[in-house]
């Protein structure tokens, strides 16, 4: 435990990093399947099955990253888990109801009698929408320091809309990659319609964060930090331009480059997330509790870490395996 | 009602809803592996048909379990912040291991198990089935370790009101863990045995005479008949373990107020906590002493030992524990009678010509496992009150300070959704059974067995 210096320092740091990575993976992976859910009403009835088929083998595992992220917050930073979740009691409830609805509709729309299918399609959309909106709302409240005032509420409502549109964008670029022909063409249109949500969302949070806290302002706008950090916004802008250019010339012959908008979207989310992580470190509850104050006893963290070292590579390995087995264009889901 | 009681009801409702589905998937995973292995061994198509029918119900149950499980991980924070703040150093690693080793193992391989049969080699598909079943069982193990530790904590020290682990071996192998784990695994096995028997009986009643449904009925009845005696024995052992570590719970289960020898076994009564006596009691003399101490004059603890000096009640609410215990026992006895009766009829008539009456009885008992499991969990969890972690943390010290109105409104929201979903779940299972009974083929593919070269059978549209 002393190998990397004081265990009360490096263990909380490691767990904060692990939690950050889990949240990021969750946002990107469940982002695309929530996004596909949001796009459901736009698809024709015949296309809806294909939309669901494109996320079928993945969504269970995608949502598990949320369990891991919230689990790490729970086990590594117990007081922060309590503070954050009690102040977000209502949005958490909305999100959970949304996740329940979409999870079960996913199964029921395919297994219930055909006459009920529109009902479960509707529930799938409503669940996806509730989950996305509430996640965006919680993101906004978190950025604003988890205090319920009117301006903060307004900001959170704004981020709720932006994140939802952003998710629909990442869902659309996923569909560009996983579908073909007419549906792919329509997905390109959806992606063009959704990209502004991502841009405005990243923009709004980047603008707001430094003004909420003088500490964060100083972290960004001082020399030489400004210099080191400048690649973040610059690369983000280049990525947005790249996606825009790709979308405008798609579909390409032989489906070339169909994966690039999705890859670029993942990179964008990652950059935005790194920016946020830089802003908030070392706080886990903004401006109130640092990761070092909230951390569990080093002995307990060490026990968890031992398991993590074995399990995390395995999880990553078979996540990749599962995406590899179900690679290529989505086909109808069959149990046989 | 105050926030404490509402939070307890809300958490109770969520965890009750959640446990319904793992109870099915834990054992159904192993049954599916059994079907798959039988198919690999015999090549008889009925086993694959049984697999394909039940894997859909597995997928549905799994999805319900995942989404309700996510709810649980949030409610630790929204409803019981004091739990992790006080015992987080012990509960944290156990929960982490549950999520890491198990949840992922299931969730990731589930994709391959459900939709991968035509995309991977047969042995990979069998392996994925095994890993899902194994993952579910590991998940059960870790969560049962944590729950058992909450009942019989050891291997820790308290510094400034916070629990720190001193021996992980003692924590994992705490006194009630082996009993609780076996009891829960058997409960899951019985739930699935009766579900399979019940749904197969339903299909037979609807005129389905396929080999797959007969074999499934046989598997259900034989599994049920084999497990129920083991469960009664395991339950008795668990009871003796509880007597040693949580006597107040046993006193409430037995409805016994005064400690003493020659305590009767109360078959029925209405416990009156205000008057501290039982009304309308029907009992067998010396029964409780015989069961708990194996002799007629054995001393059985009474509830009056658990009243503080200034009158505060240190034992659980008696009627809740008393009645849920009897519901569990009653359901168990009904399972014993039906499965052994079914076994005799199976020998006499065979699965295809079983008379209508026992088939209807099996239908009626399809979800009996749920009732017994829930009643058992209510017995043990309410029986631990007023403690959240026995002797370490009381429930009222862990509750959050969220306004009661907020808890009540979200509680109503959850209850409505859960009621709708349970109806939809049972409705869909019945619908799938109806479709199968009408002879809709589950698959037109030809399945290769493990070890055989795959026969490429192209179909229209593929």
Tab-separated table of C-alpha atoms in Angstrom, chain A residues 56-68 70-76 78-83 85-90 92-97 99-108 110-114 116 120 130 138 295-309 311-312 315 318-322 324-336, chain B residues 7 10 17 51-52 55-57 59-60 62-64 66-79 81 84-85 88-93 95-97 99-101 103-120 124-125 164-165 168 400-402 406-407 409-411 413-414 417-418 420-421 424-425 427-428 431-432 435 442-445 447 459 462:
chain	number	residue	atom	x	y	z
A	56	UNK	CA	-30.067	-5.107	-28.507
A	57	UNK	CA	-26.946	-7.024	-27.597
A	58	UNK	CA	-25.323	-4.051	-25.841
A	59	UNK	CA	-27.720	-2.090	-23.699
A	60	UNK	CA	-27.676	-4.391	-20.637
A	61	UNK	CA	-23.923	-4.128	-20.405
A	62	UNK	CA	-23.948	-0.386	-21.188
A	63	UNK	CA	-26.216	0.329	-18.253
A	64	UNK	CA	-24.016	-1.726	-16.018
A	65	UNK	CA	-21.374	1.012	-16.304
A	66	UNK	CA	-23.817	3.307	-14.508
A	67	UNK	CA	-24.082	0.740	-11.733
A	68	UNK	CA	-20.276	0.602	-11.576
A	70	UNK	CA	-22.541	4.971	-8.903
A	71	UNK	CA	-21.224	1.894	-7.098
A	72	UNK	CA	-17.723	3.358	-6.976
A	73	UNK	CA	-19.120	6.642	-5.664
A	74	UNK	CA	-21.035	4.620	-3.074
A	75	UNK	CA	-18.171	2.407	-1.928
A	76	UNK	CA	-15.207	4.768	-2.292
A	78	UNK	CA	-19.759	7.218	0.911
A	79	UNK	CA	-20.465	10.713	2.353
A	80	UNK	CA	-20.442	12.240	-1.144
A	81	UNK	CA	-22.859	9.574	-2.381
A	82	UNK	CA	-25.274	10.563	0.378
A	83	UNK	CA	-24.955	14.328	-0.193
A	85	UNK	CA	-28.102	11.721	-4.128
A	86	UNK	CA	-30.240	13.266	-1.408
A	87	UNK	CA	-29.977	16.675	-3.071
A	88	UNK	CA	-30.845	15.127	-6.436
A	89	UNK	CA	-33.654	12.986	-4.981
A	90	UNK	CA	-36.334	13.929	-7.537
A	92	UNK	CA	-32.819	10.525	-9.633
A	93	UNK	CA	-36.364	9.219	-9.252
A	94	UNK	CA	-37.272	10.415	-12.762
A	95	UNK	CA	-34.142	8.842	-14.205
A	96	UNK	CA	-34.764	5.517	-12.470
A	97	UNK	CA	-38.357	5.388	-13.663
A	99	UNK	CA	-34.463	3.461	-17.078
A	100	UNK	CA	-37.001	0.956	-15.739
A	101	UNK	CA	-39.518	1.845	-18.428
A	102	UNK	CA	-37.099	1.585	-21.320
A	103	UNK	CA	-35.436	-1.560	-20.026
A	104	UNK	CA	-38.660	-3.496	-19.730
A	105	UNK	CA	-40.213	-2.028	-22.898
A	106	UNK	CA	-37.179	-3.274	-24.722
A	107	UNK	CA	-38.166	-6.819	-23.832
A	108	UNK	CA	-41.932	-6.392	-23.806
A	110	UNK	CA	-40.819	-7.850	-28.775
A	111	UNK	CA	-42.637	-10.402	-26.614
A	112	UNK	CA	-46.056	-8.931	-25.855
A	113	UNK	CA	-48.939	-9.398	-28.338
A	114	UNK	CA	-48.509	-7.378	-31.524
A	116	UNK	CA	-49.503	-3.811	-27.615
A	120	UNK	CA	-44.293	-0.394	-25.556
A	130	UNK	CA	-36.940	10.778	-19.083
A	138	UNK	CA	-28.423	16.496	-12.803
A	295	UNK	CA	-12.774	8.625	0.778
A	296	UNK	CA	-13.339	5.383	2.687
A	297	UNK	CA	-10.562	3.955	4.863
A	298	UNK	CA	-7.426	3.133	2.823
A	299	UNK	CA	-7.638	-0.522	3.943
A	300	UNK	CA	-11.109	-0.870	2.464
A	301	UNK	CA	-10.183	0.953	-0.728
A	302	UNK	CA	-7.182	-1.330	-1.123
A	303	UNK	CA	-9.382	-4.452	-0.892
A	304	UNK	CA	-11.653	-3.046	-3.584
A	305	UNK	CA	-8.658	-2.119	-5.720
A	306	UNK	CA	-7.313	-5.684	-5.621
A	307	UNK	CA	-10.546	-6.926	-7.137
A	308	UNK	CA	-10.653	-4.084	-9.626
A	309	UNK	CA	-7.179	-4.836	-10.969
A	311	UNK	CA	-11.831	-7.513	-13.000
A	312	UNK	CA	-11.489	-4.299	-14.990
A	315	UNK	CA	-14.604	-6.456	-18.302
A	318	UNK	CA	-15.173	-9.107	-23.015
A	319	UNK	CA	-16.884	-5.827	-23.742
A	320	UNK	CA	-14.629	-5.621	-26.791
A	321	UNK	CA	-15.342	-9.294	-27.556
A	322	UNK	CA	-19.067	-8.689	-27.431
A	324	UNK	CA	-16.650	-7.744	-32.050
A	325	UNK	CA	-19.114	-10.648	-32.211
A	326	UNK	CA	-21.967	-8.287	-33.008
A	327	UNK	CA	-19.888	-6.178	-35.401
A	328	UNK	CA	-21.129	-5.066	-38.796
A	329	UNK	CA	-24.562	-3.866	-39.755
A	330	UNK	CA	-27.383	-4.628	-37.349
A	331	UNK	CA	-29.583	-7.547	-38.375
A	332	UNK	CA	-32.878	-8.683	-36.902
A	333	UNK	CA	-32.530	-9.909	-33.349
A	334	UNK	CA	-33.027	-13.641	-33.048
A	335	UNK	CA	-32.774	-15.838	-30.058
A	336	UNK	CA	-31.873	-18.829	-32.190
B	7	UNK	CA	-38.421	5.227	3.548
B	10	UNK	CA	-40.188	2.478	-0.179
B	17	UNK	CA	-39.830	-5.980	-6.607
B	51	UNK	CA	-34.009	-23.836	-24.146
B	52	UNK	CA	-35.402	-21.402	-26.711
B	55	UNK	CA	-34.308	-18.241	-22.611
B	56	UNK	CA	-36.903	-15.617	-23.563
B	57	UNK	CA	-38.334	-15.653	-20.081
B	59	UNK	CA	-34.092	-12.387	-20.930
B	60	UNK	CA	-37.263	-10.703	-19.742
B	62	UNK	CA	-32.984	-10.376	-16.451
B	63	UNK	CA	-33.996	-7.004	-17.876
B	64	UNK	CA	-36.462	-6.506	-15.015
B	66	UNK	CA	-31.170	-5.051	-14.091
B	67	UNK	CA	-33.426	-2.019	-14.068
B	68	UNK	CA	-34.768	-2.624	-10.573
B	69	UNK	CA	-31.197	-3.346	-9.419
B	70	UNK	CA	-30.042	0.049	-10.669
B	71	UNK	CA	-32.791	1.570	-8.517
B	72	UNK	CA	-31.370	-0.146	-5.442
B	73	UNK	CA	-27.846	1.203	-5.894
B	74	UNK	CA	-29.208	4.745	-5.937
B	75	UNK	CA	-31.531	4.310	-2.995
B	76	UNK	CA	-28.698	3.530	-0.613
B	77	UNK	CA	-27.806	7.187	-1.069
B	78	UNK	CA	-31.244	8.759	-1.461
B	79	UNK	CA	-32.904	6.916	1.442
B	81	UNK	CA	-27.112	7.895	3.632
B	84	UNK	CA	-22.693	3.800	3.950
B	85	UNK	CA	-21.363	6.602	6.155
B	88	UNK	CA	-19.249	1.821	4.205
B	89	UNK	CA	-15.799	0.401	4.912
B	90	UNK	CA	-17.301	-3.085	5.139
B	91	UNK	CA	-20.339	-2.790	2.893
B	92	UNK	CA	-18.423	-0.942	0.158
B	93	UNK	CA	-15.992	-3.689	-0.856
B	95	UNK	CA	-21.038	-4.346	-2.921
B	96	UNK	CA	-18.121	-3.588	-5.221
B	97	UNK	CA	-17.335	-7.279	-5.578
B	99	UNK	CA	-21.066	-5.496	-9.086
B	100	UNK	CA	-17.641	-6.275	-10.505
B	101	UNK	CA	-17.358	-10.038	-10.482
B	103	UNK	CA	-23.034	-8.077	-12.779
B	104	UNK	CA	-20.618	-7.644	-15.634
B	105	UNK	CA	-20.072	-11.341	-16.144
B	106	UNK	CA	-23.809	-11.706	-16.583
B	107	UNK	CA	-24.580	-8.574	-18.524
B	108	UNK	CA	-21.828	-8.925	-21.093
B	109	UNK	CA	-22.176	-12.628	-21.800
B	110	UNK	CA	-25.930	-12.280	-21.799
B	111	UNK	CA	-25.730	-10.631	-25.224
B	112	UNK	CA	-23.894	-13.666	-26.596
B	113	UNK	CA	-26.148	-16.106	-24.760
B	114	UNK	CA	-29.363	-14.493	-26.031
B	115	UNK	CA	-28.559	-13.391	-29.535
B	116	UNK	CA	-25.278	-15.102	-30.317
B	117	UNK	CA	-26.360	-18.721	-30.970
B	118	UNK	CA	-26.051	-18.248	-34.705
B	119	UNK	CA	-22.965	-16.030	-34.542
B	120	UNK	CA	-20.546	-17.999	-32.377
B	124	UNK	CA	-18.756	-20.640	-27.106
B	125	UNK	CA	-22.528	-20.348	-26.746
B	164	UNK	CA	-13.490	-0.366	10.119
B	165	UNK	CA	-12.747	-3.885	8.871
B	168	UNK	CA	-12.076	-9.894	5.856
B	400	UNK	CA	-32.067	10.582	5.193
B	401	UNK	CA	-33.728	13.889	6.093
B	402	UNK	CA	-35.707	14.123	2.853
B	406	UNK	CA	-41.345	13.690	-1.241
B	407	UNK	CA	-40.799	10.108	-0.098
B	409	UNK	CA	-45.061	10.839	-3.684
B	410	UNK	CA	-42.136	8.916	-5.160
B	411	UNK	CA	-43.299	5.816	-3.258
B	413	UNK	CA	-44.947	6.500	-8.290
B	414	UNK	CA	-42.820	3.382	-7.771
B	417	UNK	CA	-45.058	1.295	-12.004
B	418	UNK	CA	-44.257	-1.949	-10.195
B	420	UNK	CA	-48.160	-2.406	-13.955
B	421	UNK	CA	-44.876	-4.157	-14.662
B	424	UNK	CA	-47.226	-7.072	-17.833
B	425	UNK	CA	-44.552	-9.623	-16.889
B	427	UNK	CA	-49.148	-11.432	-18.966
B	428	UNK	CA	-46.230	-11.805	-21.344
B	431	UNK	CA	-48.784	-15.007	-23.882
B	432	UNK	CA	-45.500	-16.717	-24.784
B	435	UNK	CA	-48.024	-18.885	-28.627
B	442	UNK	CA	-39.465	-21.345	-31.848
B	443	UNK	CA	-36.868	-21.749	-34.505
B	444	UNK	CA	-36.502	-23.017	-38.023
B	445	UNK	CA	-32.759	-23.297	-37.673
B	447	UNK	CA	-28.706	-26.621	-34.470
B	459	UNK	CA	-33.032	-19.367	-44.786
B	462	UNK	CA	-30.706	-14.438	-44.475
